[in-house]
Amino acid sequence: MLTPRRWIPGPISLKARFSLAVGMLIVLTATVLTVAAVLIVQRGIETVVGEREASLISQVARDLDNKFMNRQRALVRLAHDLEIRPHPSAAFQDKLEQHHSMDGFFTNMSVLDAQGEHVANMDYPDSRGQLNFSTRDYFLDTIRSDGPVISKPLRSQISGRPVVIMTAPIHGKDGQISHVLVGTIDLARDSFIKELSIGQVGKTGYFYILTREGVFVSHPDERRILHSIDEGGKRAPSLELALGGYEGTLRSAADNGADALVSYQRLAGTGWLLCGVYPTAEAFAFAGKMRWNAAIIAALLLLVIGPVAWLMIERQLLPLKRLGARMAAGRGTPTPDAPDAPYADDEIGELWRAFDALMAERDQAERAVAESERNLRMVADNVPALVGYVDKHERFVFGNERYSAFFGITARQIIGKSVREVIGEAVYQVSKPYLDAALSGRAVRFERQVLRHGVLQWDRVAYNPDADAAGVVQGYFVLVDDITELKATQQVLAMSEKRIRTIADNMPALIGYVDTEYRCTFCNRAYATITGIAPESIVGRTVSEVFGPKVFAAVAAQMAAALAGRRVSFERPAAELKGNRYLQTDYIPDVGADGKVAGFYTMVMDISERKAAELALAAQQRLLHTVTDNLPALVNFMDREGRFGFVNRHHESWFGRPLARIHGSLVRSLFSAAEAEVHQRAFDEAMTGHTVKFDFARMQGADKRHYQATYIPQVDAGGEAVGVTGLVNDVTDAKLLEEQLSALARFDALTGLPNRTQLTERIGRAQTRSARNGSVMAVMYLDLDKFKSINDSFGHSGGDMVLVEFGRRLSACVRQSDTVGRLAGDEFVILLEGLQNVAECAVVARKIIKVMEKPFDIDGVARIVSTSIGVATAENGRAGVDTLLKHADDALYRAKDCGRNRYAMTSVQ
């Protein structure tokens, strides 16, 4: 064993250790008090600085929000002024140059038309008509929201500078957006955002602004503007918190990696994150100086107190030094220089007296241990198994006399020998992995087959590790049993069980055994194929655990009867299995010699096919009666003799008597003479193998009704006619049904909405009402944008799903008095009548476009489906149906030409 290296050469006395300990304790106390005071002061400084930082960044954030708000208000006010005095696009340049007072708010200003064309620019007038901004997010957001927008930071298409865009819509006479007023704020030139980036927190701190996505809007280093913070490396945890919604001040790493107090405040107007960074090296400089002063004071205390403690402790340890010399003589006997010295009347004397008592107890304990070892040896030698102990070097420390019978070595000879020498190389290689596991601290159990005295035998081996108080394994205990006879018995039982298992597994039924606690102790392989549950996961679990409480409740009464000693057989539907399965179950009680039931055997047959056939036959019979009883016709069967063998329910009202009196009667006996003659002639012809159809009239109460009859011959396997099936239809009711179907033809079959015919009628009636009461009416012509791509992607079934949902959403957007209809394909029409003014149409159109923003579910796929709308309005019923539809269709194509997902309006004069 290596001796650890000492940092002070030579032995260190107890006196020196005490002196050093006392000195260090005093210094430690002083240091702790000083450090505690410093920490309290530092904590106070951190709190004050943090509160100041939070107050500062809140004030800056409010100032920025006010500046954004003032600029947005000014831009909206200017847009409103331009809106009150509308101008053509070419005149906006002059009007814009008249507002140079806005230079204090914006770096540049420009005007875009509704298609995103650049029609005016204050600083770059030559760029007019050369650029199109229709794809810019701020332009699209302004058109979509119909309100002012503050853009994300971006690079200007005109100047190439990093900018933030503020917009305000300019409306035309029709209430639609005609132009967009744009104000530009340069992020890297003189602006209120630039002023923020050059401001400081303390001497070395700074501010910067991030978007929600982590892109720099402002930063002292202009090169980082419009770049992601992730480009500089991994985000600080505090920034992740701030981007997730945290606001306040905490200590963290700045964006350059330096330790700092970082403050976060979200701007209300833009949602951007304002960040203030105050390096802790500057913020806590005063606390650092205090820590150095505390360290110097502690060092001075150690230099002064150390020598004083050394002298005082040396005087106190002289008696203990003499006691150490006496104890070195060994086993409590007096030393030669003081053979009969009495115990001193102090702590050292008490220590010596205790040492002598301890030596006496040790001698007594050694004698007891020797006696215990003899008893242990006697017990171990009489145990019918190998008992031993092996140290961590794989050498025997103990072994009982059974080793002589197993390996031919006595208990005395085994001590000190290696495991490999005692048990032999072959057995050692088998046992080696388990031996290593025991020395690693794991108890192991295993069985091994060995050749002993020329005979194959089986051992059951247990290795249990022996660890000291520190948890270090010093060896392991060995216990080896000869289980050769047990193995032979197990093999016989295994063969028997295998034969039983083979028989059970090949039975076309579920075979099992359930004990008195409803626990499955055996099941065959059929459980896996029929129930889908592996047999190994069934054995040992209760019926309720395996199949669930519902199945157990369904069979609990039958199981209780089996445990009471009765054999039970029953059928039940197996809802727990896939498909419509039906099971035939038998429970056979297992009655012992004492008459008690130990459990019961189960045999479950899958009778789904047989049950399905029975149920199908019964269902067919019920279906036959249900169908024929509900058919608007007389259905019957007449045997060779012309007697009714089957009649449906309609025969009761036809003949005016109950079915029981009709069934089995001769058909001709129920007809009048004329009817019987017609019937008999058709019946005789059908019995020759021909299908016969004929018409006849019959009085039904006070009404004369017309019928059409069909007699179909029924032949056996030999082709001989055994009877005739008769079908008698009331043609009068069929004609009425035909008229009803004609009325149903006025609705669209797919969506259930009014079709073109009904729409035309309703528009005509609405025109008449409009002319009568002088109200406004409107026709909206709609179709789905890029509907062909939906059919191409999802097929016509997917397209039909979209059309149905589209019609449903349209119906939800209008009043009950309005009409929603489908013309053809993806073309829909909405009739609005009784309107107060034309503006109501725009409200409905915007509502429809908004409703369509919710994704459509097409076979589990979410897809945005937009619509374009053409609106034609008319007053006093001046326009006809075709005129209204044509003008609405023209307006629809104007909406599509403007980019789809919008509406266009026209008025029919």
PDB file of C-alpha atoms in Angstrom, residues 683-785:
ATOM      1  CA  PHE A 683    -100.848 -18.087 -62.276  1.00  0.00           C
ATOM      2  CA  ASP A 684    -101.233 -21.001 -64.731  1.00  0.00           C
ATOM      3  CA  GLU A 685     -98.823 -19.342 -67.203  1.00  0.00           C
ATOM      4  CA  ALA A 686     -96.231 -18.672 -64.444  1.00  0.00           C
ATOM      5  CA  MET A 687     -96.354 -22.336 -63.375  1.00  0.00           C
ATOM      6  CA  THR A 688     -95.108 -23.211 -66.890  1.00  0.00           C
ATOM      7  CA  GLY A 689     -91.855 -21.357 -66.108  1.00  0.00           C
ATOM      8  CA  HIS A 690     -92.580 -17.912 -67.543  1.00  0.00           C
ATOM      9  CA  THR A 691     -92.571 -14.578 -65.721  1.00  0.00           C
ATOM     10  CA  VAL A 692     -95.956 -12.903 -66.186  1.00  0.00           C
ATOM     11  CA  LYS A 693     -96.713  -9.173 -65.854  1.00  0.00           C
ATOM     12  CA  PHE A 694    -100.246  -7.752 -66.036  1.00  0.00           C
ATOM     13  CA  ASP A 695    -102.213  -4.683 -64.956  1.00  0.00           C
ATOM     14  CA  PHE A 696    -105.607  -4.551 -63.343  1.00  0.00           C
ATOM     15  CA  ALA A 697    -107.892  -2.082 -61.622  1.00  0.00           C
ATOM     16  CA  ARG A 698    -109.616  -2.604 -58.298  1.00  0.00           C
ATOM     17  CA  MET A 699    -111.876  -0.610 -56.044  1.00  0.00           C
ATOM     18  CA  GLN A 700    -110.170   0.143 -52.729  1.00  0.00           C
ATOM     19  CA  GLY A 701    -112.874   1.584 -50.563  1.00  0.00           C
ATOM     20  CA  ALA A 702    -114.515   4.421 -52.484  1.00  0.00           C
ATOM     21  CA  ASP A 703    -111.486   4.927 -54.759  1.00  0.00           C
ATOM     22  CA  LYS A 704    -110.570   3.100 -57.903  1.00  0.00           C
ATOM     23  CA  ARG A 705    -106.862   2.329 -57.901  1.00  0.00           C
ATOM     24  CA  HIS A 706    -104.609   0.821 -60.541  1.00  0.00           C
ATOM     25  CA  TYR A 707    -102.167  -1.987 -59.910  1.00  0.00           C
ATOM     26  CA  GLN A 708     -99.375  -3.730 -61.759  1.00  0.00           C
ATOM     27  CA  ALA A 709     -98.736  -7.392 -60.877  1.00  0.00           C
ATOM     28  CA  THR A 710     -95.727  -9.617 -61.598  1.00  0.00           C
ATOM     29  CA  TYR A 711     -95.873 -13.417 -61.145  1.00  0.00           C
ATOM     30  CA  ILE A 712     -92.410 -15.046 -60.989  1.00  0.00           C
ATOM     31  CA  PRO A 713     -92.111 -18.861 -61.080  1.00  0.00           C
ATOM     32  CA  GLN A 714     -90.075 -20.510 -58.277  1.00  0.00           C
ATOM     33  CA  VAL A 715     -88.300 -23.717 -59.342  1.00  0.00           C
ATOM     34  CA  ASP A 716     -86.515 -26.428 -57.363  1.00  0.00           C
ATOM     35  CA  ALA A 717     -83.055 -27.893 -58.055  1.00  0.00           C
ATOM     36  CA  GLY A 718     -84.541 -30.071 -60.815  1.00  0.00           C
ATOM     37  CA  GLY A 719     -86.001 -27.065 -62.629  1.00  0.00           C
ATOM     38  CA  GLU A 720     -89.626 -27.940 -61.762  1.00  0.00           C
ATOM     39  CA  ALA A 721     -91.955 -25.103 -60.705  1.00  0.00           C
ATOM     40  CA  VAL A 722     -92.964 -25.414 -57.037  1.00  0.00           C
ATOM     41  CA  GLY A 723     -94.889 -22.173 -56.740  1.00  0.00           C
ATOM     42  CA  VAL A 724     -95.177 -18.559 -57.790  1.00  0.00           C
ATOM     43  CA  THR A 725     -93.927 -15.347 -56.137  1.00  0.00           C
ATOM     44  CA  GLY A 726     -96.332 -12.482 -56.634  1.00  0.00           C
ATOM     45  CA  LEU A 727     -95.550  -8.743 -56.569  1.00  0.00           C
ATOM     46  CA  VAL A 728     -98.462  -6.290 -56.804  1.00  0.00           C
ATOM     47  CA  ASN A 729     -97.625  -2.564 -57.032  1.00  0.00           C
ATOM     48  CA  ASP A 730    -100.069   0.298 -56.575  1.00  0.00           C
ATOM     49  CA  VAL A 731     -99.335   2.429 -59.682  1.00  0.00           C
ATOM     50  CA  THR A 732    -101.360   5.332 -58.260  1.00  0.00           C
ATOM     51  CA  ASP A 733     -98.959   5.815 -55.355  1.00  0.00           C
ATOM     52  CA  ALA A 734     -95.997   5.453 -57.721  1.00  0.00           C
ATOM     53  CA  LYS A 735     -97.279   8.380 -59.760  1.00  0.00           C
ATOM     54  CA  LEU A 736     -97.625  10.460 -56.595  1.00  0.00           C
ATOM     55  CA  LEU A 737     -94.075   9.523 -55.634  1.00  0.00           C
ATOM     56  CA  GLU A 738     -92.898  10.561 -59.087  1.00  0.00           C
ATOM     57  CA  GLU A 739     -94.429  14.026 -58.571  1.00  0.00           C
ATOM     58  CA  GLN A 740     -92.674  14.300 -55.199  1.00  0.00           C
ATOM     59  CA  LEU A 741     -89.329  13.382 -56.791  1.00  0.00           C
ATOM     60  CA  SER A 742     -89.911  16.099 -59.366  1.00  0.00           C
ATOM     61  CA  ALA A 743     -90.266  18.605 -56.518  1.00  0.00           C
ATOM     62  CA  LEU A 744     -87.027  17.327 -54.923  1.00  0.00           C
ATOM     63  CA  ALA A 745     -85.204  18.031 -58.190  1.00  0.00           C
ATOM     64  CA  ARG A 746     -85.240  21.742 -57.196  1.00  0.00           C
ATOM     65  CA  PHE A 747     -82.409  21.162 -54.674  1.00  0.00           C
ATOM     66  CA  ASP A 748     -78.725  20.400 -55.237  1.00  0.00           C
ATOM     67  CA  ALA A 749     -78.092  16.681 -54.574  1.00  0.00           C
ATOM     68  CA  LEU A 750     -74.634  17.167 -53.012  1.00  0.00           C
ATOM     69  CA  THR A 751     -75.061  20.158 -50.697  1.00  0.00           C
ATOM     70  CA  GLY A 752     -78.836  20.141 -50.203  1.00  0.00           C
ATOM     71  CA  LEU A 753     -78.925  23.835 -51.181  1.00  0.00           C
ATOM     72  CA  PRO A 754     -81.354  25.336 -53.730  1.00  0.00           C
ATOM     73  CA  ASN A 755     -80.208  24.674 -57.304  1.00  0.00           C
ATOM     74  CA  ARG A 756     -80.203  26.992 -60.331  1.00  0.00           C
ATOM     75  CA  THR A 757     -83.937  26.563 -60.981  1.00  0.00           C
ATOM     76  CA  GLN A 758     -84.996  27.462 -57.463  1.00  0.00           C
ATOM     77  CA  LEU A 759     -82.407  30.263 -57.210  1.00  0.00           C
ATOM     78  CA  THR A 760     -83.796  31.859 -60.392  1.00  0.00           C
ATOM     79  CA  GLU A 761     -87.328  31.696 -58.995  1.00  0.00           C
ATOM     80  CA  ARG A 762     -86.318  33.182 -55.629  1.00  0.00           C
ATOM     81  CA  ILE A 763     -84.304  36.019 -57.230  1.00  0.00           C
ATOM     82  CA  GLY A 764     -87.321  36.820 -59.413  1.00  0.00           C
ATOM     83  CA  ARG A 765     -89.628  36.943 -56.387  1.00  0.00           C
ATOM     84  CA  ALA A 766     -87.106  39.076 -54.462  1.00  0.00           C
ATOM     85  CA  GLN A 767     -86.966  41.475 -57.442  1.00  0.00           C
ATOM     86  CA  THR A 768     -90.743  41.863 -57.273  1.00  0.00           C
ATOM     87  CA  ARG A 769     -90.627  42.584 -53.521  1.00  0.00           C
ATOM     88  CA  SER A 770     -87.759  45.075 -53.998  1.00  0.00           C
ATOM     89  CA  ALA A 771     -89.759  46.930 -56.630  1.00  0.00           C
ATOM     90  CA  ARG A 772     -92.813  46.967 -54.369  1.00  0.00           C
ATOM     91  CA  ASN A 773     -91.136  48.279 -51.163  1.00  0.00           C
ATOM     92  CA  GLY A 774     -88.174  50.167 -52.705  1.00  0.00           C
ATOM     93  CA  SER A 775     -85.535  48.207 -50.726  1.00  0.00           C
ATOM     94  CA  VAL A 776     -82.006  47.219 -51.737  1.00  0.00           C
ATOM     95  CA  MET A 777     -81.269  43.669 -52.873  1.00  0.00           C
ATOM     96  CA  ALA A 778     -77.959  42.039 -53.803  1.00  0.00           C
ATOM     97  CA  VAL A 779     -76.711  38.913 -55.552  1.00  0.00           C
ATOM     98  CA  MET A 780     -73.319  37.544 -54.463  1.00  0.00           C
ATOM     99  CA  TYR A 781     -71.521  35.266 -56.954  1.00  0.00           C
ATOM    100  CA  LEU A 782     -68.835  33.081 -55.288  1.00  0.00           C
ATOM    101  CA  ASP A 783     -66.438  30.350 -56.289  1.00  0.00           C
ATOM    102  CA  LEU A 784     -63.536  28.564 -54.596  1.00  0.00           C
ATOM    103  CA  ASP A 785     -60.018  29.807 -55.377  1.00  0.00           C
TER     104      ASP A 785
END
